[in-house]
PDB file of C-alpha atoms in Angstrom:
ATOM      1  CA  GLN F   1      13.080 -18.108 -17.410  1.00 79.00           C
ATOM      2  CA  VAL F   2      15.393 -17.854 -14.391  1.00 84.00           C
ATOM      3  CA  GLN F   3      14.111 -15.834 -11.453  1.00 92.00           C
ATOM      4  CA  LEU F   4      14.669 -15.242  -7.761  1.00 95.00           C
ATOM      5  CA  VAL F   5      11.759 -13.269  -6.316  1.00 96.00           C
ATOM      6  CA  GLU F   6      11.873 -11.717  -2.846  1.00 97.00           C
ATOM      7  CA  SER F   7       8.723 -10.886  -0.902  1.00 97.00           C
ATOM      8  CA  GLY F   8       7.626  -9.980   2.611  1.00 98.00           C
ATOM      9  CA  GLY F   9       9.119  -6.523   2.937  1.00 98.00           C
ATOM     10  CA  GLY F  10       7.211  -3.584   4.340  1.00 98.00           C
ATOM     11  CA  LEU F  11       7.127  -0.790   6.897  1.00 98.00           C
ATOM     12  CA  VAL F  12       7.360  -1.679  10.587  1.00 98.00           C
ATOM     13  CA  GLN F  13       8.139   0.119  13.830  1.00 98.00           C
ATOM     14  CA  ALA F  14      11.426  -0.378  15.635  1.00 98.00           C
ATOM     15  CA  GLY F  15      11.333  -3.592  17.631  1.00 98.00           C
ATOM     16  CA  GLY F  16       8.975  -5.264  15.196  1.00 98.00           C
ATOM     17  CA  SER F  17       9.462  -8.300  12.975  1.00 98.00           C
ATOM     18  CA  LEU F  18       9.274  -9.266   9.321  1.00 98.00           C
ATOM     19  CA  ARG F  19       9.850 -12.511   7.443  1.00 98.00           C
ATOM     20  CA  LEU F  20      11.305 -12.286   3.955  1.00 98.00           C
ATOM     21  CA  SER F  21      10.912 -15.060   1.401  1.00 98.00           C
ATOM     22  CA  CYS F  22      12.928 -15.798  -1.719  1.00 97.00           C
ATOM     23  CA  ALA F  23      11.306 -18.147  -4.207  1.00 96.00           C
ATOM     24  CA  ALA F  24      13.195 -19.531  -7.193  1.00 93.00           C
ATOM     25  CA  SER F  25      11.937 -20.535 -10.614  1.00 93.00           C
ATOM     26  CA  GLY F  26      13.939 -21.827 -13.547  1.00 90.00           C
ATOM     27  CA  LEU F  27      16.805 -22.914 -11.288  1.00 88.00           C
ATOM     28  CA  THR F  28      17.250 -25.128  -8.259  1.00 87.00           C
ATOM     29  CA  LEU F  29      18.617 -24.018  -4.899  1.00 89.00           C
ATOM     30  CA  SER F  30      18.919 -27.268  -2.988  1.00 90.00           C
ATOM     31  CA  SER F  31      22.603 -27.969  -3.730  1.00 91.00           C
ATOM     32  CA  TYR F  32      23.835 -24.391  -3.223  1.00 92.00           C
ATOM     33  CA  ALA F  33      24.504 -21.958  -0.439  1.00 94.00           C
ATOM     34  CA  MET F  34      22.049 -19.049  -0.389  1.00 95.00           C
ATOM     35  CA  GLY F  35      22.697 -15.520   0.815  1.00 97.00           C
ATOM     36  CA  TRP F  36      20.865 -12.352   1.824  1.00 98.00           C
ATOM     37  CA  PHE F  37      22.349  -8.916   1.175  1.00 98.00           C
ATOM     38  CA  ARG F  38      20.992  -5.415   1.737  1.00 98.00           C
ATOM     39  CA  ARG F  39      21.570  -1.917   0.388  1.00 98.00           C
ATOM     40  CA  ALA F  40      20.670   1.022   2.619  1.00 97.00           C
ATOM     41  CA  PRO F  41      20.061   4.516   1.196  1.00 91.00           C
ATOM     42  CA  GLY F  42      23.352   6.103   0.194  1.00 93.00           C
ATOM     43  CA  LYS F  43      25.381   3.038   1.146  1.00 95.00           C
ATOM     44  CA  GLU F  44      26.941   0.049  -0.581  1.00 95.00           C
ATOM     45  CA  ARG F  45      25.462  -3.422  -0.614  1.00 95.00           C
ATOM     46  CA  GLU F  46      26.417  -5.431   2.463  1.00 97.00           C
ATOM     47  CA  PHE F  47      26.281  -9.066   3.467  1.00 97.00           C
ATOM     48  CA  VAL F  48      23.534 -10.054   5.913  1.00 98.00           C
ATOM     49  CA  ALA F  49      23.356 -13.850   6.171  1.00 98.00           C
ATOM     50  CA  ALA F  50      24.008 -17.077   4.294  1.00 97.00           C
ATOM     51  CA  ILE F  51      23.055 -20.718   4.651  1.00 96.00           C
ATOM     52  CA  ARG F  52      24.543 -23.963   3.407  1.00 94.00           C
ATOM     53  CA  SER F  53      22.488 -26.434   1.421  1.00 89.00           C
ATOM     54  CA  GLY F  54      22.185 -28.580   4.540  1.00 88.00           C
ATOM     55  CA  GLY F  55      21.054 -25.690   6.737  1.00 92.00           C
ATOM     56  CA  THR F  56      24.194 -24.413   8.514  1.00 94.00           C
ATOM     57  CA  PRO F  57      23.811 -20.606   8.900  1.00 96.00           C
ATOM     58  CA  TYR F  58      26.286 -17.721   8.910  1.00 96.00           C
ATOM     59  CA  TYR F  59      25.496 -14.122   9.941  1.00 97.00           C
ATOM     60  CA  ALA F  60      26.960 -10.666   9.798  1.00 97.00           C
ATOM     61  CA  ASP F  61      27.758  -9.347  13.282  1.00 98.00           C
ATOM     62  CA  SER F  62      25.227  -6.541  12.861  1.00 97.00           C
ATOM     63  CA  VAL F  63      22.282  -8.965  12.703  1.00 98.00           C
ATOM     64  CA  LYS F  64      23.509 -11.901  14.785  1.00 98.00           C
ATOM     65  CA  GLY F  65      20.982 -12.824  17.454  1.00 98.00           C
ATOM     66  CA  ARG F  66      18.183 -10.910  15.723  1.00 98.00           C
ATOM     67  CA  PHE F  67      17.904 -12.468  12.258  1.00 98.00           C
ATOM     68  CA  THR F  68      17.471 -16.126  11.322  1.00 98.00           C
ATOM     69  CA  ILE F  69      18.076 -17.550   7.868  1.00 98.00           C
ATOM     70  CA  SER F  70      16.411 -20.813   6.890  1.00 97.00           C
ATOM     71  CA  ARG F  71      15.484 -22.769   3.797  1.00 96.00           C
ATOM     72  CA  ASP F  72      12.959 -25.258   2.521  1.00 95.00           C
ATOM     73  CA  ASN F  73      14.636 -27.119  -0.317  1.00 91.00           C
ATOM     74  CA  ALA F  74      11.431 -28.971  -1.191  1.00 92.00           C
ATOM     75  CA  LYS F  75       9.791 -25.583  -1.876  1.00 95.00           C
ATOM     76  CA  ASN F  76      12.910 -24.147  -3.535  1.00 93.00           C
ATOM     77  CA  THR F  77      12.659 -21.218  -1.122  1.00 96.00           C
ATOM     78  CA  VAL F  78      14.898 -19.441   1.398  1.00 97.00           C
ATOM     79  CA  TYR F  79      13.701 -17.231   4.267  1.00 98.00           C
ATOM     80  CA  LEU F  80      15.018 -14.446   6.464  1.00 98.00           C
ATOM     81  CA  GLN F  81      13.225 -13.971   9.783  1.00 98.00           C
ATOM     82  CA  MET F  82      14.024 -10.500  11.125  1.00 98.00           C
ATOM     83  CA  ASN F  83      13.251  -9.707  14.765  1.00 98.00           C
ATOM     84  CA  SER F  84      14.013  -6.697  16.969  1.00 98.00           C
ATOM     85  CA  LEU F  85      14.286  -4.520  13.895  1.00 98.00           C
ATOM     86  CA  LYS F  86      16.177  -1.236  14.110  1.00 98.00           C
ATOM     87  CA  PRO F  87      15.983   1.869  11.907  1.00 97.00           C
ATOM     88  CA  GLU F  88      19.466   1.050  10.611  1.00 96.00           C
ATOM     89  CA  ASP F  89      18.040  -2.171   9.152  1.00 98.00           C
ATOM     90  CA  THR F  90      16.147  -0.057   6.615  1.00 98.00           C
ATOM     91  CA  ALA F  91      17.301  -1.185   3.168  1.00 98.00           C
ATOM     92  CA  VAL F  92      16.415  -3.077   0.039  1.00 98.00           C
ATOM     93  CA  TYR F  93      17.038  -6.760   0.754  1.00 98.00           C
ATOM     94  CA  TYR F  94      18.275  -9.137  -1.949  1.00 98.00           C
ATOM     95  CA  CYS F  95      18.627 -12.894  -2.069  1.00 97.00           C
ATOM     96  CA  ALA F  96      21.204 -14.683  -4.195  1.00 96.00           C
ATOM     97  CA  ARG F  97      22.435 -18.185  -5.043  1.00 95.00           C
ATOM     98  CA  GLY F  98      26.018 -19.105  -4.251  1.00 94.00           C
ATOM     99  CA  ARG F  99      28.400 -20.091  -7.027  1.00 91.00           C
ATOM    100  CA  SER F 100      29.846 -22.986  -5.051  1.00 80.00           C
ATOM    101  CA  ILE F 101      28.168 -26.057  -3.659  1.00 77.00           C
ATOM    102  CA  LEU F 102      30.976 -26.464  -1.090  1.00 78.00           C
ATOM    103  CA  PHE F 103      31.347 -23.067   0.623  1.00 82.00           C
ATOM    104  CA  ILE F 104      29.296 -20.244   2.165  1.00 87.00           C
ATOM    105  CA  PRO F 105      30.357 -17.041   0.363  1.00 88.00           C
ATOM    106  CA  ASP F 106      30.005 -13.754   2.254  1.00 91.00           C
ATOM    107  CA  THR F 107      30.793 -11.367  -0.602  1.00 93.00           C
ATOM    108  CA  ALA F 108      28.706 -10.467  -3.636  1.00 93.00           C
ATOM    109  CA  GLY F 109      31.230 -12.070  -5.984  1.00 94.00           C
ATOM    110  CA  GLY F 110      30.422 -15.443  -4.496  1.00 95.00           C
ATOM    111  CA  TYR F 111      26.892 -15.426  -5.909  1.00 95.00           C
ATOM    112  CA  ASP F 112      25.684 -15.872  -9.472  1.00 93.00           C
ATOM    113  CA  TYR F 113      21.893 -15.310  -9.509  1.00 95.00           C
ATOM    114  CA  TRP F 114      20.184 -12.381  -7.782  1.00 96.00           C
ATOM    115  CA  GLY F 115      16.647 -11.272  -7.074  1.00 97.00           C
ATOM    116  CA  GLN F 116      15.312  -7.752  -7.639  1.00 96.00           C
ATOM    117  CA  GLY F 117      14.982  -6.968  -3.943  1.00 97.00           C
ATOM    118  CA  THR F 118      12.259  -6.125  -1.456  1.00 98.00           C
ATOM    119  CA  GLN F 119      12.063  -2.903   0.565  1.00 98.00           C
ATOM    120  CA  VAL F 120      12.255  -3.025   4.353  1.00 98.00           C
ATOM    121  CA  THR F 121      11.608   0.226   6.215  1.00 98.00           C
ATOM    122  CA  VAL F 122      11.894   0.477  10.005  1.00 98.00           C
ATOM    123  CA  SER F 123      10.548   3.599  11.698  1.00 98.00           C
ATOM    124  CA  SER F 124      11.503   4.881  15.145  1.00 93.00           C
TER     125      SER F 124
END
């Protein structure tokens, strides 16, 4: 059984914080880049952040300075700390494993395994 399971979503007020977790089973994450994507109501899925196996991060401009991606390879888990949340951050958030062990992909085609998503709702 291969699974990526996101958790930590919820409803918060603008300016608040949430930490999302993505736990893997049936596959290892330590040698691969990991990414977070989101899909807002009525919109297409967009890239949020990615992280190399060694910990080097990469962010979309829309979340830079507010979100922090991190990973704990020993726990086979990746995290997304979201601060200063805005209503436009409202979306279903997905984690995914990169296809390459050498690069940080920033498009959906660069990832092979995906979680089912966790809902984040930010009220104003």
